[in-house]
CSV table of C-alpha atoms in Angstrom, one decimal:
chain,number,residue,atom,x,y,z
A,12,UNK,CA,-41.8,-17.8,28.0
A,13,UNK,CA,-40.3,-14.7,29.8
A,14,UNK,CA,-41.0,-11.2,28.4
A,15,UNK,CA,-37.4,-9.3,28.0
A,16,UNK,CA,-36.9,-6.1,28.4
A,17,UNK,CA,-33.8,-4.8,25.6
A,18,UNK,CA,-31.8,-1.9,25.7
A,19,UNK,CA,-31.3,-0.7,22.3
A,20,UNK,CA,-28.0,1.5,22.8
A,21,UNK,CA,-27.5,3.7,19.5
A,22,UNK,CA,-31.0,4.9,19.1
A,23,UNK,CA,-30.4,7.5,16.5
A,24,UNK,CA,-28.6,4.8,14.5
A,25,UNK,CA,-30.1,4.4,10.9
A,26,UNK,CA,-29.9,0.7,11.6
A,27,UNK,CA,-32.2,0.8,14.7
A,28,UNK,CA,-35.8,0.7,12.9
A,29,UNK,CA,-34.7,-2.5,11.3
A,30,UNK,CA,-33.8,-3.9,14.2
A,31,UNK,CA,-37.1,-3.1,15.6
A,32,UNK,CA,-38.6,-4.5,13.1
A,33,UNK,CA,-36.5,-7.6,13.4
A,34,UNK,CA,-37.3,-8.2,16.6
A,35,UNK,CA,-41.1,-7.4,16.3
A,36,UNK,CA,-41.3,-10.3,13.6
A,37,UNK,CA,-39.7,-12.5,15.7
A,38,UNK,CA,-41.6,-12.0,19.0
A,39,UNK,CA,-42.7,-15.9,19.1
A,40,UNK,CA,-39.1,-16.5,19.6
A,41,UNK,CA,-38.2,-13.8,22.1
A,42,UNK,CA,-41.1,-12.2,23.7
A,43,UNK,CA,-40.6,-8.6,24.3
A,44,UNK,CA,-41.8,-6.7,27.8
A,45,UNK,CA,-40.2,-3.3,26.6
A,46,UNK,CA,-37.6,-1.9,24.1
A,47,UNK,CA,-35.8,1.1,26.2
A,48,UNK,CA,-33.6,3.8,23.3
A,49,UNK,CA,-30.5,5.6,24.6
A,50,UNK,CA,-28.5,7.8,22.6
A,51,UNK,CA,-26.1,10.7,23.4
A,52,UNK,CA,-28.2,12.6,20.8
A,53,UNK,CA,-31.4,13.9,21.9
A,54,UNK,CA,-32.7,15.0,18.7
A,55,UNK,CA,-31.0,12.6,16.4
A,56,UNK,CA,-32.7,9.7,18.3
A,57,UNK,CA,-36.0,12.1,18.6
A,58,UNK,CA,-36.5,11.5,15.3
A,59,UNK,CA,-35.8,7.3,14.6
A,60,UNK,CA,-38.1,6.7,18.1
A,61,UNK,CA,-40.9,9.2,17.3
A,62,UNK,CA,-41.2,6.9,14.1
A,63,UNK,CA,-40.6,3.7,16.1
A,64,UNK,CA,-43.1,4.8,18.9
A,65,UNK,CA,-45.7,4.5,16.3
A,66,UNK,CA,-44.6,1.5,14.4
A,67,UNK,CA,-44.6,-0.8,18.1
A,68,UNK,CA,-48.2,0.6,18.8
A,69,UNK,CA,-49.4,-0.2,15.3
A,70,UNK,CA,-48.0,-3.5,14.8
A,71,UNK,CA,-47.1,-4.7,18.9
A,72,UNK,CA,-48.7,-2.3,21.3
A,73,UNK,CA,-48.3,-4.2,24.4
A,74,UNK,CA,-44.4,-3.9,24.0
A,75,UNK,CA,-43.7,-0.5,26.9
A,76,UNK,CA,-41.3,1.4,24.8
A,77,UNK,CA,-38.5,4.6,26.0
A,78,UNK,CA,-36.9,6.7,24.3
A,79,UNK,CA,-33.7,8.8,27.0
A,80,UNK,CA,-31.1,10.4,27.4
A,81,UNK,CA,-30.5,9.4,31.0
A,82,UNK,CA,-28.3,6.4,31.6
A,83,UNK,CA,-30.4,4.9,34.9
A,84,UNK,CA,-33.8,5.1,32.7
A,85,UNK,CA,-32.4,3.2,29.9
A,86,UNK,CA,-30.2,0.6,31.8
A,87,UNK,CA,-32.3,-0.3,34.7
A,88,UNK,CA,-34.4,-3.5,34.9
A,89,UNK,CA,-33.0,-4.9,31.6
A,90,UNK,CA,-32.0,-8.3,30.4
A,91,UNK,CA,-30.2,-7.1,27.4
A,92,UNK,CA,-28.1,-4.3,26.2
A,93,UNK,CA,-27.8,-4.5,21.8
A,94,UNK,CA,-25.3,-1.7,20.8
A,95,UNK,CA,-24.7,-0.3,17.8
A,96,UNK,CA,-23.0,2.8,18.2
A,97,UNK,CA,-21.0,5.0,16.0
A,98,UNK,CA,-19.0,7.3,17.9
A,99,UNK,CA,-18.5,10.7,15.8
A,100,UNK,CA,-21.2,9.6,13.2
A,101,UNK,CA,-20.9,9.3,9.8
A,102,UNK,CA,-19.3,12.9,9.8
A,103,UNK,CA,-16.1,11.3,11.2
A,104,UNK,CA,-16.5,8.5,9.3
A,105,UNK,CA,-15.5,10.3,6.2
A,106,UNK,CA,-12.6,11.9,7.9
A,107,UNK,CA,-11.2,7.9,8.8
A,108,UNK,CA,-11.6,6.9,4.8
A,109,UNK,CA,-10.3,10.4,3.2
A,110,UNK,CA,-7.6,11.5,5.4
A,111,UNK,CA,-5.3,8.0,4.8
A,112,UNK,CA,-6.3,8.6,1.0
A,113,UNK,CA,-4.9,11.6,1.0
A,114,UNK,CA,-1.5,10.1,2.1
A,115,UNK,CA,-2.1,7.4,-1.0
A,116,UNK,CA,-2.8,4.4,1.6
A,117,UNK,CA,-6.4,2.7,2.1
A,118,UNK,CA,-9.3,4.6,3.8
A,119,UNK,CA,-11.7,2.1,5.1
A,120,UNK,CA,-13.8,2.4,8.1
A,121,UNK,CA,-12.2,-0.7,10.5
A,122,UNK,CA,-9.3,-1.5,8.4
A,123,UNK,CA,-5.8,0.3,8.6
A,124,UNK,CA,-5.5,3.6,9.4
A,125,UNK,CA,-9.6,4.6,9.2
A,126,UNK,CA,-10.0,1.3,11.8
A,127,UNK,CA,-7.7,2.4,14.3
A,128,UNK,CA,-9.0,6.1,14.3
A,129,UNK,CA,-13.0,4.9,15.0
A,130,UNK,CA,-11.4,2.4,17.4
A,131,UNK,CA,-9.6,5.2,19.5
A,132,UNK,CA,-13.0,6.7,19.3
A,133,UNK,CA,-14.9,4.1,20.4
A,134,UNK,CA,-13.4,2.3,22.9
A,135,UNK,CA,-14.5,4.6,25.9
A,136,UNK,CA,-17.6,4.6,24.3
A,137,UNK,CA,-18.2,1.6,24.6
A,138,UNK,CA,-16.9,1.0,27.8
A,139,UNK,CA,-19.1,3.5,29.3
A,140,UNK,CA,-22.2,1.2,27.9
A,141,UNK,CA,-20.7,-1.5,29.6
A,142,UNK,CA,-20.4,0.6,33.0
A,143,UNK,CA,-23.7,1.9,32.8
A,144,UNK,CA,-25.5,-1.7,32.4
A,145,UNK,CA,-23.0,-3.6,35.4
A,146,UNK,CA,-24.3,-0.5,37.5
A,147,UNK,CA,-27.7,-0.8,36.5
A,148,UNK,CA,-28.3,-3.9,35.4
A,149,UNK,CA,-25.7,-6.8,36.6
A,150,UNK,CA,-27.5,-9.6,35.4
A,151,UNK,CA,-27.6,-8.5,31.7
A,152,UNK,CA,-26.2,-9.6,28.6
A,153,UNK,CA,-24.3,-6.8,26.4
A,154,UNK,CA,-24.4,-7.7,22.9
A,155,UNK,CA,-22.2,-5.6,21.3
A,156,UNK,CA,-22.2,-5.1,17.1
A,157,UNK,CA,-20.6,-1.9,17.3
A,158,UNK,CA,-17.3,-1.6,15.0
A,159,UNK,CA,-14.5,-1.8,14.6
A,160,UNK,CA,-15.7,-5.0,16.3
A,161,UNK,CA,-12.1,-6.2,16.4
A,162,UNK,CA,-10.7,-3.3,18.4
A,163,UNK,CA,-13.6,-2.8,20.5
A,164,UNK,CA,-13.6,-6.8,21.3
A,165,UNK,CA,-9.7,-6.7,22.5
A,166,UNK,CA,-10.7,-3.6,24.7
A,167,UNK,CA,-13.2,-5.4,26.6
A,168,UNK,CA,-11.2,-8.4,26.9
A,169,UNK,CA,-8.6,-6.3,28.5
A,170,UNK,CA,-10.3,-3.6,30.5
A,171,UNK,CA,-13.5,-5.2,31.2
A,172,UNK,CA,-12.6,-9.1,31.5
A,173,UNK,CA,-15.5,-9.7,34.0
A,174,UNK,CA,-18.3,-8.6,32.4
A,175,UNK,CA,-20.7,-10.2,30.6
A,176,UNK,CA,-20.4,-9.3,27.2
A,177,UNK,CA,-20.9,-11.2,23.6
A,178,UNK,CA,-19.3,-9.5,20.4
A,179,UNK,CA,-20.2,-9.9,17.0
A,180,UNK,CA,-19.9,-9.7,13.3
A,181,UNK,CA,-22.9,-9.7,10.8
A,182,UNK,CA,-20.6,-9.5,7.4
A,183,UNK,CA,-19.8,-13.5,7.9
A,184,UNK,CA,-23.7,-13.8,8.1
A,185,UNK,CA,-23.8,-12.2,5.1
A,186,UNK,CA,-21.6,-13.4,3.3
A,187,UNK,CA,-23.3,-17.0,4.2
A,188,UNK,CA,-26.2,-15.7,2.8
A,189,UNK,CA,-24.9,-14.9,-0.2
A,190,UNK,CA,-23.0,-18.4,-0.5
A,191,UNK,CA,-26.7,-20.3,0.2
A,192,UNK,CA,-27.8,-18.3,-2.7
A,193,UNK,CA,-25.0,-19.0,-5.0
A,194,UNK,CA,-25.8,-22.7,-4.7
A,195,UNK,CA,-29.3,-22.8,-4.5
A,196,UNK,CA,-30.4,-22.9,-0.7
A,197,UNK,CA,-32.6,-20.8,1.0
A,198,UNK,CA,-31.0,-19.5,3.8
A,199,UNK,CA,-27.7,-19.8,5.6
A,200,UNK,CA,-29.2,-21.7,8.2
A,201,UNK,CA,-29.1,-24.7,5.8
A,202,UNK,CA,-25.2,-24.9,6.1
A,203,UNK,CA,-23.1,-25.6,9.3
A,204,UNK,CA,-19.5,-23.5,8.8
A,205,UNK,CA,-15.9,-24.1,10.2
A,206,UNK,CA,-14.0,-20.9,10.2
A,207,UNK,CA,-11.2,-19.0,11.8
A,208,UNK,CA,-9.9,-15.6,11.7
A,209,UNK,CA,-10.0,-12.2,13.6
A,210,UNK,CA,-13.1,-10.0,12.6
A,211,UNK,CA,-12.6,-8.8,9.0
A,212,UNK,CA,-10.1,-11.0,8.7
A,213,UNK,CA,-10.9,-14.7,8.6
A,214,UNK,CA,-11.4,-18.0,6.5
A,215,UNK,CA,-13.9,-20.8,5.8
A,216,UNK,CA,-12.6,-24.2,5.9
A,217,UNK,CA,-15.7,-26.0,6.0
A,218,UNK,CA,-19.1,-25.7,4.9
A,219,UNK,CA,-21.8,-28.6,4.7
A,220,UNK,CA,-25.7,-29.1,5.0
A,221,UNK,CA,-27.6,-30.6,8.1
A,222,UNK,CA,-27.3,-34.1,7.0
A,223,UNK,CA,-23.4,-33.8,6.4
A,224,UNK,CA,-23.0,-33.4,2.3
A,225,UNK,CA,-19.8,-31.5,1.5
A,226,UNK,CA,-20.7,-27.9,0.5
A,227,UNK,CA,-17.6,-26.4,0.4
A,228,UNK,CA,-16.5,-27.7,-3.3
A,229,UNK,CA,-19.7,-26.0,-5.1
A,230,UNK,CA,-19.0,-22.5,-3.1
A,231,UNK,CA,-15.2,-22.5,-4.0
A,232,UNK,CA,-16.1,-23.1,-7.5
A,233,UNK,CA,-18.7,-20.4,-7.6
A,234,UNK,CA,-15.8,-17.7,-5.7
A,235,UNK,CA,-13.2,-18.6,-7.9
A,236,UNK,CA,-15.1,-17.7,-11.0
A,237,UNK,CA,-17.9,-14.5,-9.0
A,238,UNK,CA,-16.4,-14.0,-6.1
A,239,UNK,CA,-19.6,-13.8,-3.8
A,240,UNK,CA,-21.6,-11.7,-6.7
A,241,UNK,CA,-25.4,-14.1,-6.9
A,242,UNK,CA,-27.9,-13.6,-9.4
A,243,UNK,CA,-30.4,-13.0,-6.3
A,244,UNK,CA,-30.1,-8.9,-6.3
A,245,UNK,CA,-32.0,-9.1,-3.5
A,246,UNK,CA,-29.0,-10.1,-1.2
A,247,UNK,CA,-26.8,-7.7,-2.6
A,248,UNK,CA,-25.6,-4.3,-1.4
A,249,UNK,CA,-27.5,-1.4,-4.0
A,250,UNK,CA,-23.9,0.3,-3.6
A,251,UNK,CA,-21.4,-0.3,-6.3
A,252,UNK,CA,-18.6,-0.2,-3.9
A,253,UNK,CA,-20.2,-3.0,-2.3
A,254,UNK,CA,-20.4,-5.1,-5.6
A,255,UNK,CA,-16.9,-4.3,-6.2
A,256,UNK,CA,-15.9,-6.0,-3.1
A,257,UNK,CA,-18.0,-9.0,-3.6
A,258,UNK,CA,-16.4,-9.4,-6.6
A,259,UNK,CA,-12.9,-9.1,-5.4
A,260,UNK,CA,-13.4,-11.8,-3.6
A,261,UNK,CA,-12.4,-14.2,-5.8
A,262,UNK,CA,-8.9,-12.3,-6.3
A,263,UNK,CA,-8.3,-12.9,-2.7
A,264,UNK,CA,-9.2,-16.6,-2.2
A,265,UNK,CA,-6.6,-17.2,-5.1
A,266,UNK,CA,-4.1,-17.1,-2.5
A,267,UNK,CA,-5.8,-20.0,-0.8
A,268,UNK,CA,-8.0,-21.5,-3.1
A,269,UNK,CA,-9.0,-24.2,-0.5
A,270,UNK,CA,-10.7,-22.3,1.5
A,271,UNK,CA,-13.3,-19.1,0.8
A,272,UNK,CA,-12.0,-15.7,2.1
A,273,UNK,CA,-13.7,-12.9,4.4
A,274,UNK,CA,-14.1,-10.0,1.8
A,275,UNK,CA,-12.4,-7.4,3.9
A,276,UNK,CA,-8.7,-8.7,3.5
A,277,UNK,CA,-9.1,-7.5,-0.4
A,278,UNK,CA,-7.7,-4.4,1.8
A,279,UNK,CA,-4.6,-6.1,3.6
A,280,UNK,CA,-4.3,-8.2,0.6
A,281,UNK,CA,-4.5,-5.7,-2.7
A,282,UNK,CA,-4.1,-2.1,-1.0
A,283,UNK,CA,-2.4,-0.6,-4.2
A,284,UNK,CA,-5.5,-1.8,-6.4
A,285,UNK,CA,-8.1,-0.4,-3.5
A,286,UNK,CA,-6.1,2.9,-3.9
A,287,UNK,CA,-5.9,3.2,-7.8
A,288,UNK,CA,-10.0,2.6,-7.6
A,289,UNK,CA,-11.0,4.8,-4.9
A,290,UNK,CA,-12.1,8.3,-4.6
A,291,UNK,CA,-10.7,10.8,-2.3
A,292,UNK,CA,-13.3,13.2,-2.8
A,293,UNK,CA,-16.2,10.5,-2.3
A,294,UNK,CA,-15.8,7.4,-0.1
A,295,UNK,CA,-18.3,4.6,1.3
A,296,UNK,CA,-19.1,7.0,4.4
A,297,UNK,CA,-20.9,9.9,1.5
A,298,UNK,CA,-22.5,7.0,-0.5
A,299,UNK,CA,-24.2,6.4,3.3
A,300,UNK,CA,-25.2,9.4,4.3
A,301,UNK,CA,-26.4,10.4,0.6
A,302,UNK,CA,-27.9,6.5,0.2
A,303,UNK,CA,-29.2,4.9,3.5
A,304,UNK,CA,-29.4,7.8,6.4
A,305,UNK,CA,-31.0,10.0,3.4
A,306,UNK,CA,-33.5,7.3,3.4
A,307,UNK,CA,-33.9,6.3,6.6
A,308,UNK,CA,-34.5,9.9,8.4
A,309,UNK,CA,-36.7,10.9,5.1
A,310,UNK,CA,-39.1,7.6,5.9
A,311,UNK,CA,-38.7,8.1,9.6
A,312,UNK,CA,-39.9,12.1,9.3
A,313,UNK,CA,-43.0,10.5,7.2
A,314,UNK,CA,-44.1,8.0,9.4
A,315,UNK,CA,-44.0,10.9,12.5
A,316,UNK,CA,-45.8,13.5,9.7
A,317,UNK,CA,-48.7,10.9,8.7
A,318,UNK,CA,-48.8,9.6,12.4
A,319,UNK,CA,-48.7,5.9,10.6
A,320,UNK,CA,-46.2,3.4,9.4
A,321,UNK,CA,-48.6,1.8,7.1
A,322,UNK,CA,-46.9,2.0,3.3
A,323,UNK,CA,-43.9,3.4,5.0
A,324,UNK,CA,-40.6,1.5,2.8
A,325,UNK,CA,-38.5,0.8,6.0
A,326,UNK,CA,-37.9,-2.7,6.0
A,327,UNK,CA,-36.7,-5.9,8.5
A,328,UNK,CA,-33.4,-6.0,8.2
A,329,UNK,CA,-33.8,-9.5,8.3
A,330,UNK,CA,-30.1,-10.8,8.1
A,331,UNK,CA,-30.2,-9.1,11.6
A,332,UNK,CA,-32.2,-11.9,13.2
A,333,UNK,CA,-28.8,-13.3,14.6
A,334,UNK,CA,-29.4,-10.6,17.0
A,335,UNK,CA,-32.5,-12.6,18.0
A,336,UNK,CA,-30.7,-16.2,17.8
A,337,UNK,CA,-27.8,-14.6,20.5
A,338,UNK,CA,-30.0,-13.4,22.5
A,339,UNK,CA,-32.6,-16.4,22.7
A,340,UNK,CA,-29.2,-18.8,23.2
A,341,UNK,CA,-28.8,-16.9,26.4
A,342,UNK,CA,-32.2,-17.0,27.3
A,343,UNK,CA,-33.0,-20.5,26.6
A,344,UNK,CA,-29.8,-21.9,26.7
A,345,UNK,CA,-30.5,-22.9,23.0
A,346,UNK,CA,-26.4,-24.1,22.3
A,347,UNK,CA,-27.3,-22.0,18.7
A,348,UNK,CA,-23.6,-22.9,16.6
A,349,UNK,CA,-22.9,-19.1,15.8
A,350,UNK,CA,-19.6,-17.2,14.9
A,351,UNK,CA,-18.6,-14.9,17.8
A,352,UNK,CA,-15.2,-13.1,18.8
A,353,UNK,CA,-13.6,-14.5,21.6
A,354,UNK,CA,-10.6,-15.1,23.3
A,355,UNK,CA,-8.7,-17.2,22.0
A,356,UNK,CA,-7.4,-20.0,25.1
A,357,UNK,CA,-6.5,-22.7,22.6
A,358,UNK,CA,-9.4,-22.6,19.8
A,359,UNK,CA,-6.6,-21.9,17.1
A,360,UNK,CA,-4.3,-24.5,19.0
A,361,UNK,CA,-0.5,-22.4,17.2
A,362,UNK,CA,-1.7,-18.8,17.9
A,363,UNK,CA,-1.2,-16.3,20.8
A,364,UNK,CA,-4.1,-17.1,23.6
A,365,UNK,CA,-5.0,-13.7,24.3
A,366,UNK,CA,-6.2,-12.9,20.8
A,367,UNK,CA,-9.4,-12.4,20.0
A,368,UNK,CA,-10.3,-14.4,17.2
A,369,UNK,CA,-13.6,-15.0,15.4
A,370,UNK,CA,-14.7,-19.2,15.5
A,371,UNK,CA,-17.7,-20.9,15.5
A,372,UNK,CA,-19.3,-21.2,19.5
A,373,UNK,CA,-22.1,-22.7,21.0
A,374,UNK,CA,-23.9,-20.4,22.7
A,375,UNK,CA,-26.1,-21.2,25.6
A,376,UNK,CA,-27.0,-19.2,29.3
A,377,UNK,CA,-23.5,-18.9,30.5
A,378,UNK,CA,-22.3,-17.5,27.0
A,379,UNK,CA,-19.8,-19.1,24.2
A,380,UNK,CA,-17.7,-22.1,24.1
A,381,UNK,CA,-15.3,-22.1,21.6
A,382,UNK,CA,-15.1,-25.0,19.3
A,383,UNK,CA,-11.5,-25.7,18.7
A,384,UNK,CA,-10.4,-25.3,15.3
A,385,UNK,CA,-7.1,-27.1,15.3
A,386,UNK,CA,-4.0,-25.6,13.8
A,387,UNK,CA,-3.9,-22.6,11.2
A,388,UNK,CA,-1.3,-22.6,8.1
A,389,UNK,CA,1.9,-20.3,7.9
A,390,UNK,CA,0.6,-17.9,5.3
A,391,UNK,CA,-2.8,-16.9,8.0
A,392,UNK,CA,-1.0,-17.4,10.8
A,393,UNK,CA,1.2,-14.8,10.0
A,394,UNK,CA,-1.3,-12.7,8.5
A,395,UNK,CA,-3.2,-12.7,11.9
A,396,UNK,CA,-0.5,-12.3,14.0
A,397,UNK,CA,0.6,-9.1,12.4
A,398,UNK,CA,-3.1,-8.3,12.4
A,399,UNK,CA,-3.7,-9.0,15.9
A,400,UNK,CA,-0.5,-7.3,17.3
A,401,UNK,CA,-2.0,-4.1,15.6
A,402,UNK,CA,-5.5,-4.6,17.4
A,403,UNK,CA,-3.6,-4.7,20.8
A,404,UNK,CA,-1.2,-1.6,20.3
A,405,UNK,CA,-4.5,0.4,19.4
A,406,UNK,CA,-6.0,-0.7,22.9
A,407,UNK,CA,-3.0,-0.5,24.9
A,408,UNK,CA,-2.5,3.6,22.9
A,409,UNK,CA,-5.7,4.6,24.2
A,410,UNK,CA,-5.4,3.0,27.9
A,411,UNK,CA,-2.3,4.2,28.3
A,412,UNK,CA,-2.6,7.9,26.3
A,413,UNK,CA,0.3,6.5,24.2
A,414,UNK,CA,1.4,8.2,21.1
A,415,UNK,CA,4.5,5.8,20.4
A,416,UNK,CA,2.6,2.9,20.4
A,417,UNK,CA,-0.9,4.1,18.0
A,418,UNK,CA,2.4,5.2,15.8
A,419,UNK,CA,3.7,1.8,16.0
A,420,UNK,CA,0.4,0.0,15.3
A,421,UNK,CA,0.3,2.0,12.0
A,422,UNK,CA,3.3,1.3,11.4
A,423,UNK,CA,2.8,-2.4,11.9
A,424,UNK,CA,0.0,-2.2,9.9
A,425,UNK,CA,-0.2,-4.2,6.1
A,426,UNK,CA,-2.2,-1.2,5.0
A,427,UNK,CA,0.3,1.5,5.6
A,428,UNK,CA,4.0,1.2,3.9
A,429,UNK,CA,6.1,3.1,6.3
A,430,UNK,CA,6.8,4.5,9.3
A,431,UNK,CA,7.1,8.0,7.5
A,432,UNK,CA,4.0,7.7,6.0
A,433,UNK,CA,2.3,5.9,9.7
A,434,UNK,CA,3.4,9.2,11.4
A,435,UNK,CA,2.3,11.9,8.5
A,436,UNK,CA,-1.4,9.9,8.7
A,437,UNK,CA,-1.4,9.9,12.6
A,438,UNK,CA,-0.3,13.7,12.5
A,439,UNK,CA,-3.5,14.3,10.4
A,440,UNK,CA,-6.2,11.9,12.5
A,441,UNK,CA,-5.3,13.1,15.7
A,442,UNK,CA,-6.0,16.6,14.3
A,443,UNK,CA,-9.2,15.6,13.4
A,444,UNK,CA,-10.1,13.3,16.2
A,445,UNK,CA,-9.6,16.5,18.8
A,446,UNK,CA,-12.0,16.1,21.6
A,447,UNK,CA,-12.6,12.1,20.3
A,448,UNK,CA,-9.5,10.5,21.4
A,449,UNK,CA,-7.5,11.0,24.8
A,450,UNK,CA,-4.6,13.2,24.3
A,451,UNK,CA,-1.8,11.2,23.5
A,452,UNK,CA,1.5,11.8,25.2
């Protein structure tokens, strides 16, 4: 098999070493010529490739590895482009969750008012990966896992609609994992899913095993009473933030109890209880940067300090391998059954074409064919179409330098419960966001 040669944009991210070592435990499945790092950060990224450096020449030295700055070095000669950026780091982060908070309304990081703010962010960001790899690299594959995935998807559909990019969620993957678990399977790769939604915001309608068995009875049973909380810690998040929203879940698929619910509506769906149980002073962006970029630089530093990853604790983040299975389905032309966001053109047969929805695809060398999902009831159709309508104004506010129309997608916005209240919370993130966003006229 070919030898690929992957473009890892986000190389300071504190999610990049266990994605290397994702990928190095899955080199029988996509061989690996070299792994090339950019960042904007020189010294951020000095510090997760110094330790990376030395974990490919212990454990896979024949994979060439860079780490740059320079846009031609990292995107030239490439097959694949994975990005996980974070435009602003986890320092704007905080400002998304707390300033909304402030004003009594949700702060989460890609829903509401904290979404929109990293999408104005990251939009250009992301573009300008997109630019540098059709300049570079026009055969490539850009798999992008950067959030807010939803925001970030409509922007490419609309500014970029040529290139070749795949977008993708790993909280549905997951949340799979955590349903195999809660009935006794080993890994999600057991079950075959229907589902429809937009990203953070979707539904599963079917679930069975590979010879056809219903599974979907024995998962709703287990959400209605646990939500998606297992007795496998191992597939939890440490965070208690994260076990409260695992739990929630079973609050949320009360309103359909025939299907099982994405965890992130519990913030569309119960904003007032979110509120009443959150902190203004600590949010899920300090838990982060206390909990896993604490960790990750302090094991990063040690591996560059003892020259050796041996007994380091980073670990494969190995719900991550979907990563490997998108980019093998390319390669190989696999036709892997994976959830992507795509346009829409008829998958969701009563919703607006141009959305970008999340549905199950095959995948193969000319990228994702949407498997048609049918008809969606009145209670998610509206939903999405409220939700989707907000995704679009956010694009169209930054393209156009629009201040009328990011205050109408606030507005428009479940999360947010006036206009009053959209404008006082725009007033406030476009003071922070200075020199992030475009100035808005």
């Amino acid at each position: 098999m070919k030898k690929h040669s992957i473009t890892i944009a986000g190389g300071g991210s504190t999610f990049t070493p266990g994605i290397v070592l994702m990928l190095l435990d899955n080199l029988e499945k996509l061989p690996i010529d070299q792994i090339k790092f950019f960042d904007k950060d020189k010294e951020r990224q000095q510090t997760i490739a110094g330790a990376c450096r030395i974990i490919l020449n212990e454990k896979a030295p024949d994979i060439r590895f860079t780490e740059t700055t320079d846009p031609e070095e990292a995107f030239t000669d490439i097959d694949f482009v994975m990005a996980h950026i974070r435009s602003g780091k986890y320092a704007m982060r905080e400002q998304d969750e707390k300033i909304p908070l402030k004003h009594g309304v949700v702060g989460q990081e890609t829903c509401g008012p904290g979404g929109m703010a990293y999408g104005m962010r990251s939009i250009g960001d992301v573009l300008q990966l997109v630019d540098y790899m059709e300049t570079y690299s026009p055969d490539a594959w850009f798999l992008n896992y950067s959030n807010p995935a939803a925001i970030v998807a409509e922007a490419t559909r609309k500014l970029r609609p040529e290139a070749k990019i795949l977008n993708i969620c790993d909280m549905p993957i997951g949340i799979e994992e955590l349903m195999a678990s809660a009935i006794g399977l080993e890994s999600r790769k057991e079950m075959e899913v229907d589902y429809y939604g937009l990203n953070h915001f979707g539904w599963w309608t079917g679930i069975r095993d590979k010879e056809g068995n219903d599974l979907l009875p024995r998962i709703r049973e287990h959400v209605a009473r646990f939500g998606y909380v297992t007795e496998d810690q191992s597939l939890q998040h440490a965070d208690e933030s994260w076990n409260n929203t695992f739990a929630k879940a079973k609050d949320v698929q009360a309103l359909d109890p025939s299907t099982v619910p994405n965890t992130y509506l519990k913030y569309y769906l119960y904003p007032d209880y979110e509120v009443a149980h959150s902190n203004p002073e600590k949010t899920r962006a300090n838990e982060v940067m206390e909990g896993r970029e604490s960790f990750v630089f302090g094991e990063c530093g040690k591996i560059i300090e003892n020259g050796t990853a041996v007994d380091s604790a980073l670990h494969i983040d190995e719900h991550a391998s979907y990563i490997v299975d998108l980019a093998r389905a390319i390669a190989y032309n696999t036709k892997e059954r994976m959830l992507l966001i795509v346009e829409n053109n008829g998958a969701i047969k009563n919703f607006e074409p141009t959305a970008m929805v999340e549905v199950p695809c095959l995948v193969g060398s000319n990228g994702p064919e949407p498997l048609v999902q049918g008809e969606i009831p009145r209670f998610q159709k509206g939903l999405m179409e409220q939700q989707v309508a907000v995704e679009k104004l956010v694009v169209e506010a930054w393209s156009e330098k629009s201040y009328q129309k990011l205050w109408q997608a606030l507005t428009l916005s479940r999360i947010v419960p006036s206009a009053q209240i959209a404008k006082d919370i725009l007033e406030d993130l476009q003071k922070a966001n200075k020199g992030y966003w475009p100035e808005l006229s």
